[in-house]
Tab-separated table of C-alpha atoms in Angstrom:
chain	number	residue	atom	x	y	z
A	3	MET	CA	17.488	23.276	1.561
A	4	GLY	CA	15.323	22.646	4.391
A	5	VAL	CA	13.611	19.265	1.798
A	6	LEU	CA	17.497	18.576	1.067
A	7	MET	CA	18.720	18.573	4.920
A	8	SER	CA	15.695	16.115	6.072
A	9	ARG	CA	15.624	14.394	3.019
A	10	ARG	CA	19.012	13.498	3.471
A	11	GLN	CA	17.901	12.706	7.514
A	12	THR	CA	15.314	10.606	6.538
A	13	VAL	CA	17.781	8.374	4.318
A	14	GLU	CA	20.503	7.743	6.646
A	15	ARG	CA	18.301	7.211	9.917
A	16	VAL	CA	16.159	4.308	6.963
A	17	GLN	CA	20.236	3.434	6.827
A	18	LYS	CA	21.431	3.087	10.724
A	19	VAL	CA	18.154	1.335	11.329
A	20	SER	CA	18.748	-1.164	8.094
A	21	LEU	CA	22.596	-1.545	9.151
A	22	ALA	CA	21.387	-2.184	13.286
A	23	VAL	CA	18.964	-4.597	11.166
A	24	SER	CA	21.690	-6.372	9.096
A	25	ALA	CA	24.762	-6.318	12.572
A	26	PHE	CA	21.585	-8.077	14.267
A	27	LYS	CA	20.756	-10.888	11.670
A	28	ASP	CA	24.022	-11.623	11.127
A	29	GLY	CA	24.849	-11.799	14.924
A	30	LEU	CA	21.493	-14.885	14.771
A	31	ARG	CA	23.544	-16.308	11.572
A	32	GLU	CA	27.082	-16.911	14.398
A	33	GLN	CA	25.047	-18.516	17.580
A	34	PRO	CA	23.649	-21.877	16.079
A	35	SER	CA	27.427	-22.413	14.938
A	36	THR	CA	29.125	-20.915	18.040
A	37	ARG	CA	26.923	-23.515	19.676
A	38	ARG	CA	27.677	-26.159	17.823
A	39	ARG	CA	30.922	-26.097	18.096
A	40	ALA	CA	31.087	-25.509	21.052
A	41	GLU	CA	28.618	-29.111	22.176
A	42	ALA	CA	31.123	-30.767	19.753
A	43	GLY	CA	33.908	-29.410	21.924
A	44	THR	CA	32.601	-31.201	24.772
A	45	ALA	CA	31.442	-34.285	23.500
A	46	ARG	CA	34.488	-35.591	21.929
A	47	GLN	CA	36.855	-34.063	25.773
A	48	GLY	CA	38.583	-32.399	23.188
A	49	THR	CA	42.153	-34.175	23.234
A	50	LEU	CA	45.800	-32.715	22.806
A	51	GLU	CA	46.768	-33.927	19.128
A	52	GLN	CA	42.732	-33.664	17.734
A	53	GLU	CA	43.996	-29.563	18.814
A	54	VAL	CA	47.273	-29.722	17.495
A	55	GLN	CA	45.702	-31.137	14.443
A	56	GLU	CA	42.798	-27.724	14.363
A	57	GLY	CA	46.017	-25.167	14.541
A	58	GLU	CA	46.859	-26.550	11.546
A	59	GLU	CA	44.282	-27.216	9.758
A	60	GLU	CA	43.432	-23.091	10.770
A	61	ALA	CA	47.200	-22.601	10.056
A	62	LEU	CA	45.973	-24.138	5.483
A	63	ALA	CA	43.560	-22.145	5.336
A	64	GLY	CA	45.413	-18.632	5.736
A	65	PRO	CA	43.969	-15.496	6.634
A	66	SER	CA	43.559	-14.424	3.801
A	67	GLN	CA	40.561	-16.381	3.198
A	68	PRO	CA	38.240	-14.600	5.424
A	69	GLU	CA	38.680	-11.087	3.928
A	70	GLU	CA	37.934	-13.215	0.522
A	71	SER	CA	34.496	-14.932	1.201
A	72	SER	CA	33.682	-10.741	2.678
A	73	ALA	CA	34.768	-9.484	0.225
A	74	SER	CA	32.974	-12.115	-2.481
A	75	LYS	CA	29.639	-11.590	-0.074
A	76	ALA	CA	29.828	-8.371	-0.301
A	77	ALA	CA	30.157	-8.593	-4.110
A	78	TRP	CA	27.004	-11.207	-3.878
A	79	GLU	CA	25.133	-8.232	-1.614
A	80	ARG	CA	25.657	-5.165	-3.976
A	81	LEU	CA	24.320	-7.553	-7.170
A	82	ARG	CA	21.478	-8.752	-5.358
A	83	ASP	CA	20.830	-4.396	-4.133
A	84	GLY	CA	20.516	-3.711	-8.001
A	85	ARG	CA	24.099	-1.511	-6.629
A	86	GLY	CA	26.223	-3.069	-8.904
A	87	VAL	CA	29.502	-2.788	-8.774
A	88	GLU	CA	30.423	0.437	-6.346
A	89	PRO	CA	34.139	1.565	-7.268
A	90	GLU	CA	35.170	1.209	-3.428
A	91	GLU	CA	37.638	4.631	-4.301
A	92	PHE	CA	35.059	7.016	-3.861
A	93	GLU	CA	35.759	9.788	-1.055
A	94	ARG	CA	33.053	9.406	1.194
A	95	ALA	CA	32.986	12.623	2.539
A	96	ASN	CA	30.530	15.547	1.466
A	97	ARG	CA	28.356	12.679	0.301
A	98	PHE	CA	24.859	11.483	-0.032
A	99	THR	CA	23.060	8.915	0.423
A	100	PRO	CA	23.312	6.261	-2.267
A	101	PRO	CA	18.607	5.806	-2.745
A	102	ALA	CA	17.568	2.392	-1.018
A	103	PHE	CA	16.376	0.526	-4.992
A	104	ILE	CA	12.889	-1.361	-4.547
A	105	ARG	CA	13.344	-4.158	-6.775
A	106	PRO	CA	9.765	-4.722	-8.834
A	107	LYS	CA	7.246	-7.676	-8.088
A	108	ARG	CA	4.207	-8.755	-11.193
A	109	GLU	CA	1.446	-8.099	-11.117
A	110	LEU	CA	-2.041	-10.308	-11.835
A	111	HIS	CA	-2.723	-8.300	-14.361
A	112	ASP	CA	1.025	-7.893	-16.131
A	113	ASP	CA	0.114	-10.515	-18.503
A	114	GLU	CA	-2.841	-8.797	-20.388
A	115	PRO	CA	-1.863	-6.877	-23.555
A	116	PRO	CA	-1.408	-3.367	-22.875
A	117	ASP	CA	-4.034	-0.461	-24.742
A	118	ILE	CA	-0.687	1.479	-26.659
A	119	SER	CA	-2.236	2.878	-29.342
A	120	LEU	CA	-0.931	4.775	-32.608
A	121	GLU	CA	-3.212	7.681	-33.168
A	122	GLN	CA	-2.938	8.470	-29.427
A	123	ARG	CA	-0.529	10.640	-28.620
A	124	GLU	CA	1.690	10.776	-25.217
A	125	GLN	CA	2.535	14.064	-23.526
A	126	ILE	CA	6.200	14.202	-22.192
A	127	LEU	CA	6.282	15.996	-19.087
A	128	ASN	CA	9.554	16.612	-16.950
A	129	ASP	CA	9.924	16.455	-13.256
A	130	GLU	CA	10.118	20.498	-12.436
A	131	MET	CA	12.912	19.592	-9.173
A	132	CYS	CA	15.982	17.385	-9.212
A	133	GLU	CA	15.213	13.955	-8.652
A	134	ILE	CA	17.628	13.792	-5.264
A	135	CYS	CA	17.919	17.263	-3.751
A	136	GLU	CA	14.429	18.298	-4.355
A	137	VAL	CA	15.273	21.614	-4.902
A	138	TRP	CA	14.662	23.614	-8.575
A	139	THR	CA	16.975	25.451	-10.619
A	140	ALA	CA	15.874	25.375	-13.821
A	141	GLU	CA	17.856	24.874	-16.704
A	142	SER	CA	20.352	23.672	-14.520
A	143	LEU	CA	18.385	20.463	-13.969
A	144	PHE	CA	19.437	18.017	-17.047
A	145	PRO	CA	17.133	15.485	-18.131
A	146	CYS	CA	16.697	10.988	-18.327
A	147	ARG	CA	16.239	10.113	-22.260
A	148	ILE	CA	13.923	7.433	-20.605
A	149	CYS	CA	11.882	8.338	-17.850
A	150	HIS	CA	10.587	11.422	-16.157
A	151	ARG	CA	13.912	12.540	-13.489
A	152	VAL	CA	16.157	15.531	-14.098
A	153	TYR	CA	18.714	15.722	-11.714
A	154	HIS	CA	21.954	19.180	-11.109
A	155	ASP	CA	24.909	17.093	-12.346
A	156	GLY	CA	26.631	18.349	-8.906
A	157	CYS	CA	24.057	16.096	-6.830
A	158	LEU	CA	24.937	13.173	-9.687
A	159	ARG	CA	28.811	14.126	-8.337
A	160	ARG	CA	27.802	14.222	-5.027
A	161	MET	CA	26.080	10.344	-5.059
A	162	GLY	CA	29.056	9.300	-6.791
A	163	TYR	CA	26.999	8.564	-10.437
A	164	LEU	CA	29.340	11.031	-12.556
A	165	GLN	CA	32.116	10.655	-13.158
A	166	LYS	CA	35.673	11.379	-15.346
A	167	ASP	CA	33.680	10.995	-18.791
A	168	SER	CA	30.810	10.624	-18.328
A	169	ALA	CA	30.748	14.013	-16.276
A	170	VAL	CA	30.919	15.126	-20.173
A	171	GLU	CA	27.920	13.215	-20.924
A	172	VAL	CA	25.092	14.534	-18.953
A	173	THR	CA	26.698	17.738	-19.644
A	174	GLU	CA	26.759	17.499	-23.542
A	175	THR	CA	24.374	15.348	-24.363
A	176	ALA	CA	21.096	15.506	-22.138
A	177	HIS	CA	19.947	18.412	-23.992
A	178	THR	CA	20.061	17.151	-27.365
A	179	GLU	CA	19.067	13.983	-29.160
A	180	THR	CA	21.273	11.964	-28.054
A	181	GLY	CA	20.213	11.968	-24.640
A	182	TRP	CA	21.168	9.732	-21.230
A	183	SER	CA	19.134	7.450	-18.777
A	184	CYS	CA	19.914	8.663	-15.444
A	185	TYR	CA	21.124	5.934	-12.672
A	186	TYR	CA	17.766	4.241	-12.279
A	187	CYS	CA	17.151	2.885	-16.325
A	188	ASP	CA	20.962	2.726	-17.342
A	189	ASN	CA	21.515	-0.796	-14.562
A	190	LEU	CA	18.830	-2.701	-17.234
A	191	ASN	CA	19.649	-5.709	-14.079
A	192	LEU	CA	17.264	-3.349	-11.932
A	193	LEU	CA	14.195	-4.573	-14.663
A	194	LEU	CA	13.828	-8.299	-12.552
A	195	THR	CA	12.123	-8.452	-9.845
A	196	GLU	CA	13.570	-10.589	-6.423
A	197	GLU	CA	12.729	-14.003	-7.931
A	198	GLU	CA	13.955	-13.110	-11.162
A	199	MET	CA	17.151	-12.246	-9.687
A	200	TYR	CA	18.036	-14.843	-6.871
A	201	SER	CA	17.338	-16.314	-10.367
A	202	LEU	CA	20.148	-15.310	-11.890
A	203	MET	CA	22.380	-15.253	-9.562
A	204	GLU	CA	22.016	-18.919	-8.830
A	205	THR	CA	23.301	-19.401	-12.737
A	206	LEU	CA	26.060	-17.407	-12.517
A	207	ARG	CA	27.274	-18.901	-9.271
A	208	ASN	CA	26.877	-22.130	-10.842
A	209	CYS	CA	28.885	-20.626	-13.898
A	210	LYS	CA	31.687	-19.871	-12.079
A	211	ILE	CA	30.911	-16.105	-12.565
A	212	ILE	CA	32.861	-13.857	-10.564
A	213	PRO	CA	30.774	-10.091	-9.618
A	214	GLY	CA	32.410	-7.469	-10.687
A	215	VAL	CA	35.263	-8.829	-12.865
A	216	CYS	CA	35.618	-8.691	-16.760
A	217	LEU	CA	35.273	-11.192	-19.520
A	218	THR	CA	36.968	-11.813	-22.065
A	219	LEU	CA	35.701	-13.904	-25.192
A	220	ASP	CA	36.722	-17.213	-23.900
A	221	ASP	CA	35.128	-16.256	-20.608
A	222	PHE	CA	31.868	-15.712	-22.081
A	223	LEU	CA	31.380	-18.454	-24.697
A	224	HIS	CA	32.936	-21.076	-22.301
A	225	TYR	CA	29.188	-19.434	-19.940
A	226	LYS	CA	27.365	-19.676	-23.598
A	227	HIS	CA	28.181	-23.280	-23.325
A	228	GLN	CA	26.994	-23.793	-18.985
A	229	VAL	CA	23.932	-22.451	-19.311
A	230	HIS	CA	23.447	-23.752	-22.453
A	231	LYS	CA	23.913	-27.226	-21.171
A	232	GLN	CA	22.603	-26.575	-17.746
A	233	GLN	CA	19.402	-25.947	-20.100
A	234	PHE	CA	18.643	-29.159	-22.442
A	235	GLU	CA	21.530	-31.315	-21.923
A	236	ARG	CA	23.343	-31.006	-24.383
A	237	THR	CA	26.359	-28.889	-26.343
A	238	MET	CA	25.773	-25.951	-27.409
A	239	PRO	CA	25.375	-26.150	-31.813
A	240	GLU	CA	28.179	-24.562	-33.398
A	241	ALA	CA	25.742	-21.436	-34.991
A	242	GLN	CA	24.898	-20.277	-31.575
A	243	GLU	CA	27.975	-21.081	-30.353
A	244	GLU	CA	29.384	-18.031	-33.898
A	245	GLN	CA	25.614	-15.627	-32.276
A	246	ALA	CA	27.302	-15.471	-28.888
A	247	ALA	CA	30.768	-14.676	-30.520
A	248	LEU	CA	29.179	-11.546	-32.360
A	249	GLN	CA	27.017	-11.338	-29.358
A	250	PHE	CA	31.215	-10.965	-27.995
A	251	ASN	CA	31.861	-7.749	-30.451
A	252	ALA	CA	28.529	-6.398	-29.501
A	253	LEU	CA	28.769	-6.293	-25.665
A	254	ASP	CA	32.752	-4.630	-26.869
A	255	PRO	CA	31.930	-1.639	-29.123
A	256	ASP	CA	36.441	-0.177	-28.177
A	257	LYS	CA	38.016	-3.564	-29.219
A	258	LYS	CA	39.498	-3.821	-25.716
A	259	GLY	CA	39.427	-8.340	-25.982
A	260	HIS	CA	37.400	-8.180	-22.997
A	261	ILE	CA	33.148	-6.334	-22.171
A	262	GLU	CA	33.025	-4.771	-18.698
A	263	TRP	CA	30.892	-6.408	-15.857
A	264	GLN	CA	28.187	-3.824	-15.559
A	265	ASP	CA	27.444	-4.356	-19.557
A	266	PHE	CA	27.852	-8.509	-19.495
A	267	LEU	CA	24.959	-7.601	-16.133
A	268	CYS	CA	22.948	-5.894	-18.505
A	269	HIS	CA	22.734	-8.013	-21.256
A	270	GLU	CA	22.312	-11.039	-19.033
A	271	SER	CA	19.219	-9.936	-17.483
A	272	ILE	CA	17.176	-8.542	-20.672
A	273	GLN	CA	17.781	-11.572	-22.180
A	274	LEU	CA	16.352	-13.293	-18.729
A	275	LEU	CA	13.488	-11.514	-18.955
A	276	GLN	CA	12.955	-12.716	-22.747
A	277	LYS	CA	12.206	-15.847	-21.801
A	278	ILE	CA	10.555	-15.541	-18.754
A	279	ARG	CA	7.912	-12.647	-19.353
A	280	PRO	CA	5.555	-12.741	-22.231
A	281	GLN	CA	5.980	-10.059	-24.698
A	282	ASN	CA	3.096	-7.581	-23.025
A	283	ALA	CA	4.613	-7.761	-19.695
A	284	LEU	CA	7.796	-6.395	-21.211
A	285	LEU	CA	5.121	-3.698	-23.355
A	286	ARG	CA	3.885	-2.910	-19.427
A	287	LEU	CA	7.865	-1.821	-18.894
A	288	LEU	CA	8.053	1.032	-21.287
A	289	THR	CA	8.467	4.190	-21.097
A	290	PRO	CA	5.863	6.836	-22.321
A	291	LYS	CA	9.154	8.571	-24.257
A	292	GLU	CA	10.038	5.056	-25.490
A	293	ARG	CA	6.593	5.446	-26.578
A	294	GLU	CA	6.504	7.659	-28.672
A	295	ARG	CA	10.203	7.619	-29.755
A	296	ALA	CA	8.267	3.789	-31.036
A	297	ARG	CA	5.661	5.136	-32.801
A	298	ALA	CA	7.087	8.038	-34.862
A	299	ALA	CA	9.738	4.809	-35.699
A	300	PHE	CA	6.905	3.399	-36.354
A	301	LEU	CA	4.534	7.067	-38.454
A	302	ALA	CA	8.179	6.723	-41.060
A	303	LEU	CA	7.480	3.529	-41.799
A	304	ASP	CA	4.412	4.068	-42.803
A	305	GLN	CA	4.574	5.479	-45.807
A	306	ASP	CA	1.439	4.742	-47.253
A	307	ASN	CA	-0.481	5.110	-44.122
A	308	ASP	CA	-2.679	2.193	-44.085
A	309	GLY	CA	-1.422	0.727	-40.510
A	310	PHE	CA	1.259	-1.296	-42.354
A	311	ILE	CA	4.519	-2.096	-42.088
A	312	GLY	CA	7.402	-4.680	-44.678
A	313	GLU	CA	8.785	-7.350	-41.957
A	314	GLY	CA	12.113	-5.932	-43.553
A	315	GLU	CA	11.429	-2.689	-42.601
A	316	CYS	CA	10.682	-4.406	-38.833
A	317	ARG	CA	13.494	-6.008	-39.316
A	318	GLN	CA	15.465	-2.295	-39.899
A	319	ALA	CA	14.505	-0.028	-37.512
A	320	ARG	CA	15.712	-3.016	-34.611
A	321	HIS	CA	19.333	-1.396	-35.903
A	322	THR	CA	18.295	1.634	-34.495
A	323	TRP	CA	17.164	1.995	-31.482
A	324	PHE	CA	21.085	1.731	-30.418
A	325	ARG	CA	22.349	4.351	-32.622
A	326	LYS	CA	22.659	7.087	-29.245
A	327	HIS	CA	25.980	6.487	-29.213
A	328	GLN	CA	28.007	7.487	-33.173
A	329	LYS	CA	29.181	10.343	-32.335
A	330	GLU	CA	29.125	11.737	-36.328
A	331	MET	CA	25.492	11.540	-35.965
A	332	LEU	CA	25.519	14.440	-32.680
A	333	SER	CA	26.051	16.625	-35.436
A	334	CYS	CA	22.648	16.280	-37.729
A	335	ASN	CA	19.313	17.801	-37.045
A	336	VAL	CA	16.987	14.521	-37.463
A	337	SER	CA	15.768	12.675	-34.434
A	338	ILE	CA	18.204	9.537	-34.960
A	339	SER	CA	19.274	8.899	-31.404
A	340	HIS	CA	16.881	6.240	-31.120
A	341	VAL	CA	13.812	6.725	-32.809
A	342	GLY	CA	13.839	4.925	-36.127
A	343	PRO	CA	14.244	4.987	-38.753
A	344	ILE	CA	16.985	7.086	-41.098
A	345	SER	CA	14.549	9.090	-44.118
A	346	GLU	CA	15.955	8.952	-47.425
A	347	GLY	CA	16.372	12.335	-47.789
A	348	SER	CA	18.743	13.013	-43.895
A	349	PRO	CA	21.486	14.363	-44.127
A	350	ALA	CA	22.782	11.283	-41.519
A	351	SER	CA	20.767	8.617	-44.445
A	352	SER	CA	23.381	9.898	-47.216
A	353	ARG	CA	26.489	9.509	-44.843
A	354	ASN	CA	25.957	6.184	-43.434
A	355	SER	CA	24.134	4.323	-46.435
A	356	LYS	CA	27.177	2.511	-47.396
A	357	SER	CA	25.392	0.910	-51.416
A	358	PRO	CA	21.634	0.293	-51.610
A	359	GLU	CA	22.071	-3.040	-52.643
A	360	LYS	CA	22.032	-4.095	-48.772
A	361	ILE	CA	18.677	-2.635	-48.540
A	362	LEU	CA	16.138	-3.484	-51.385
A	363	PRO	CA	18.341	-6.946	-51.413
A	364	ALA	CA	17.049	-7.733	-47.631
A	365	THR	CA	13.808	-6.281	-48.099
A	366	LYS	CA	11.982	-7.098	-51.092
A	367	PRO	CA	11.490	-11.005	-49.795
A	368	GLU	CA	10.168	-10.241	-46.846
A	369	GLU	CA	8.108	-8.006	-47.946
A	370	THR	CA	5.506	-11.254	-47.676
A	371	ARG	CA	4.327	-11.064	-44.284
A	372	THR	CA	3.284	-7.670	-43.026
A	373	ILE	CA	3.566	-5.496	-38.661
A	374	ASP	CA	0.559	-3.966	-37.366
A	375	TRP	CA	1.407	-1.193	-35.094
A	376	PRO	CA	0.668	-3.551	-32.194
A	377	GLY	CA	3.325	-6.486	-33.771
A	378	PHE	CA	5.960	-3.768	-33.807
A	379	LEU	CA	5.989	-3.146	-30.590
A	380	ARG	CA	5.967	-6.342	-29.764
A	381	GLU	CA	9.007	-7.895	-32.421
A	382	ASN	CA	10.683	-4.991	-31.453
A	383	VAL	CA	10.388	-4.479	-27.088
A	384	ALA	CA	12.971	-5.935	-26.108
A	385	TYR	CA	15.414	-4.191	-28.428
A	386	ILE	CA	14.398	-0.475	-26.778
A	387	LEU	CA	14.321	-1.799	-23.604
A	388	ALA	CA	18.041	-3.052	-24.088
A	389	ALA	CA	18.905	0.994	-25.459
A	390	ARG	CA	18.424	2.196	-23.218
A	391	PRO	CA	22.091	1.744	-21.295
A	392	ASN	CA	25.206	4.675	-21.384
A	393	SER	CA	27.429	1.874	-22.850
A	394	ALA	CA	28.701	1.608	-26.196
A	395	ALA	CA	28.156	-1.946	-25.948
A	396	LEU	CA	25.124	-3.324	-27.429
A	397	HIS	CA	23.383	-4.961	-25.433
A	398	LEU	CA	21.222	-7.497	-27.361
A	399	GLN	CA	22.504	-7.918	-30.679
A	400	PRO	CA	20.241	-7.932	-33.290
A	401	LEU	CA	19.640	-10.534	-35.792
A	402	ALA	CA	20.778	-10.434	-39.205
């Protein structure tokens, strides 16, 4: 308990300092506007008519305008800090202080190809103590399926990261093949650097996207059209519009008619990573657990053990990264969550393969191009990263 209290006190002290610095910065921002207002008042020697006119303008502006601007500012600040939308209905009493997210920085060697061997397996070790309270309690710790961190469900609740249905999800899936992503890995937006995040925020501002608001199909397509026109200075082709509509359906698996803000943010984050960073830099984002699952997927596809697979098999693997949310697969004893294609003899294969002709014609004409292990990783890395969130949404719809 001593470790827990000291950590909480340290975090609270840092938070108080951050609040003081923010208040000081806000005061500096307000000073120039106040000074300009005073200088303007002395220059024109204020007349009665001007005072009346200013009063009328303030009345027309309405009392709610400052509140809306402050709420909007707070939403953009949460987005910048990687917190997404912080629910305001949380009970603040008896809660841990959420951690400060530190965005990654690009290194000089990031664009160089990483050494990820197919033969050399990696030992997967989880932490022994809870990431939040730093206390070890054996079997009651819930591991993240992406990184090495482990958590108590009680600590997650007191942090505000575990509520209602999500609590059931953690307890039911954390120790299964499906797995559960912690709040670090669940948010793809945290993979962006500060510069990349500001670029995304600028795009969202220009397209009039409000943080925290759900998007309908019309909103999503309008946004995609605007982004395409800003980037290429021409109208988006009809084929790309159809692909955007398919992506919307993938982000709305429950057919609610809208996509959640967090799913939209994750989708845009992985899209930006694909545009800005080379594939070698994306490969460096993979964790040991993800690399091991990729190895298992490739070895399952490489039936003759020659180190190569067909292009159709590689494309087939892209769809399997997102199978972790199909509830009917939880009872299977095979590793189908996000490891790779299912073998033909597995119980899941006989249940989910609708017709054999869907696989054979698709793979035959594509067997002309073979793909080795490094190529398999490069072509699938974006889909592996996009499969991190716990949401059932497909944040990067694989092309047909």
